[in-house]
Amino acid sequence: MKKPWAGRFTEKTSKSVEDFTESISFDKKLWKYDIEGSIAHAKMLSKQGIISKRDSGRIVRGLKDIWTEIEEGRFRFREELEDIHMNIEAALIKKVGDAGGMLHTARSRNDQVALDLRLYVRASVEEIIGLLRRLETVLADLADGTLGIVMPGYTHTQRAQPVLLAHHVMAYAQMFRRDRMRFGDALKRINVLPLGSCALAGTGLPIDRQYVASLLKFDSVSDNSMDSVSDRDFALEFLSCAAVLMMHVSRMAEEMVLWSSEEFGFVEIADAFATGSSIMPQKKNPDVAELMRGKTGRVYGNLMSLLTVMKGLPMTYNRDMQEDKEPLFDTADTLRAVLSILPEMLKNMTFDAARLRQSSDAAFSTATDIAEYLVNKGLPFRTAHEITGKIVRFCLDNGKQLHDLDLESYRLFSPKIEKDVFDVISSSASVNAKKSYGGTSPTAVKAQIKRFRNSLK
Ligand code: ARG
């Protein structure tokens, strides 16, 4: 098949070059956006009197037929036509003849591919924002349902202070909220029309870029034709938002893996969301969480990949940029898969409330509360810290927990201690006391969930 650019060539392209340079095997994914963009372009060309209404009508009908053929799997993608743009254009010319040859007026594949990609990234971001919104709702529901459960909060993976499980869950909800906001912010820079920049310099023909922007629902039109065809910042921004999001997913997955281990025993993952071992009959493995953690690797890699492709490119379009697609597609597919299964997984976990409480009661995790108690009795915090440290040392040396000591033993460390000390050393008391804004008391957490839900609306 003759290539649209073959005019100045006298020899055929070698097969190995065709194999090496083709992108149709993966950029066929852009077909819908390519057709949408071409329809808008054809309408603009006729509105501006650059082509006739009649030809524009033929082009639009031809493109709609091609749409149906692709949708129904009847379209034959040809490697020798390199990419999605030339495949569709060649099919159009075959269908509608000379009119089809007018479509590429005042356009280059350079601004065309930038357009297709922006439409693809925009649609992906909108879908991901929807999935994140759903995840936020599921987490807020989970928090509401676990308000009564106290657990150890950790620093350095060492038990630190008791917290509500709901507070821990809401910490993730806040992360995913920020991720959604970050994608939303990126959308402002993604949603800019590059079409009409042509190869790099713009065109002498009287095009109307604002009109194309309004047809394709872009908020604005790019200001510099050279920048527009060489810019992939919007793709990089998408990939970096995705990398931060996957970092959050991975941290949560890591906790699910740890918490479902026998050593922690905090949570049981439902059978439907776990897998077994081919050799060890007793095993129930958290593979879904592990794979979510593992898939973070490819999403980081995709960001690095495109950053590296772009770093040495002189202005403007360079064929290197064809390497932008696979990392983008892979990241969008991965996010879609992860964000679809994660809420399901969360809804299929059972927390062991008794085990969580026992674990938070057992590790001197209310020691800070004793220090705060002594502060309330008038001691400087440093002195209170020292005294409480000595109490912990005494317990450790004698195999006791804080609630095992009687008042007399406590008073050996400070005469300021009275029997109301027993009101502060339980993990529930500790949690209830944390009424500061954003703290872990049930009142503060309920208020947090309420604010969170309000801004979800
Ligand atoms: N397949 C190419 C890409 O993905 C389309 C643009 C090609 N432009 C060019 N002048 N060779 O980047």
Coordinates of N, CA, C and O and ligand atoms in Angstrom, one line a residue, residues 5 21-24 26-27 30 82-85 108-114 117 199 232 317-325, ligand 1:
W5 N 3.1 9.7 2.5 CA 4.3 10.6 2.4 C 5.3 10.2 1.3 O 6.4 10.7 1.2
T21 N 9.6 1.0 13.0 CA 9.0 2.4 13.2 C 7.5 2.4 13.4 O 6.9 3.4 13.8
E22 N 6.8 1.2 13.2 CA 5.4 1.2 13.3 C 4.9 1.5 14.7 O 5.6 1.2 15.7
S23 N 3.8 2.1 14.9 CA 3.2 2.3 16.2 C 1.7 1.8 16.2 O 1.1 1.8 17.3
I24 N 1.3 1.4 15.0 CA -0.2 1.0 15.0 C -0.5 -0.2 15.9 O -1.6 -0.2 16.5
F26 N 0.2 -0.5 18.9 CA -0.3 0.0 20.2 C -1.1 1.3 20.1 O -2.0 1.5 20.8
D27 N -0.8 2.2 19.1 CA -1.6 3.4 19.1 C -3.0 3.3 18.5 O -3.8 4.2 18.5
L30 N -5.9 4.7 20.2 CA -6.3 6.1 20.2 C -7.4 6.3 19.1 O -7.8 7.5 18.8
E82 N 2.0 2.5 9.2 CA 2.6 3.1 10.4 C 1.8 3.3 11.6 O 2.1 2.6 12.7
D83 N 0.9 4.2 11.6 CA 0.2 4.6 12.8 C -1.3 4.8 12.6 O -1.8 4.6 11.5
I84 N -2.0 5.1 13.7 CA -3.4 5.2 13.7 C -3.9 6.3 12.7 O -4.9 6.2 12.0
H85 N -3.1 7.4 12.7 CA -3.5 8.6 11.9 C -3.5 8.2 10.4 O -4.4 8.5 9.7
S108 N -0.9 18.4 10.8 CA 0.2 17.6 10.6 C 0.0 16.4 11.6 O -0.8 16.5 12.5
R109 N 0.7 15.3 11.4 CA 0.6 14.3 12.4 C 1.1 14.7 13.8 O 0.8 14.2 14.8
N110 N 2.0 15.8 13.7 CA 2.6 16.2 15.0 C 1.5 16.9 15.9 O 1.5 16.6 17.1
D111 N 0.7 17.7 15.3 CA -0.3 18.3 16.2 C -1.5 17.3 16.4 O -2.2 17.3 17.4
Q112 N -1.7 16.4 15.4 CA -2.7 15.4 15.5 C -2.5 14.4 16.7 O -3.4 14.1 17.5
V113 N -1.2 14.0 16.7 CA -0.9 13.0 17.8 C -1.0 13.7 19.2 O -1.4 13.1 20.2
A114 N -0.6 14.9 19.2 CA -0.6 15.7 20.5 C -2.1 15.8 20.9 O -2.4 15.7 22.1
L117 N -3.5 12.3 22.1 CA -3.0 12.0 23.4 C -3.6 12.8 24.5 O -3.9 12.3 25.6
A199 N 2.7 21.3 11.7 CA 4.0 20.6 11.9 C 4.8 21.2 13.1 O 5.2 20.5 14.0
R232 N 5.3 17.3 26.1 CA 4.6 16.1 26.7 C 4.4 16.3 28.2 O 4.3 15.3 28.9
Y317 N 9.0 18.5 17.4 CA 8.7 17.1 17.4 C 9.9 16.2 17.0 O 10.6 16.6 16.1
N318 N 10.1 15.1 17.7 CA 11.1 14.1 17.3 C 10.4 12.8 17.4 O 9.6 12.6 18.3
R319 N 10.8 11.9 16.6 CA 10.2 10.6 16.5 C 10.3 9.8 17.9 O 9.5 8.9 18.2
D320 N 11.4 10.2 18.6 CA 11.5 9.6 20.0 C 10.2 9.6 20.7 O 9.9 8.7 21.5
M321 N 9.4 10.7 20.5 CA 8.2 10.9 21.2 C 7.1 9.9 21.0 O 6.2 9.8 21.8
Q322 N 7.3 9.1 20.0 CA 6.3 8.0 19.8 C 6.4 7.0 20.9 O 5.5 6.2 21.2
E323 N 7.5 7.0 21.7 CA 7.7 6.1 22.8 C 6.9 6.6 24.1 O 7.0 6.1 25.1
D324 N 6.1 7.7 23.9 CA 5.3 8.2 25.0 C 4.1 7.3 25.3 O 3.6 7.3 26.4
K325 N 3.7 6.5 24.3 CA 2.3 5.9 24.4 C 2.3 4.7 25.3 O 1.4 4.7 26.1
Ligands
ARG1 N1 3.2 7.8 15.3 C1 3.8 9.1 15.5 C2 3.9 9.3 17.0 O1 3.3 8.6 17.7 C3 2.9 10.2 15.0 C4 3.6 11.5 14.6 C5 4.5 11.2 13.5 N2 5.0 12.4 13.0 C6 6.1 12.4 12.2 N3 6.4 13.6 11.6 N4 6.7 11.4 11.9 O2 4.6 10.2 17.5

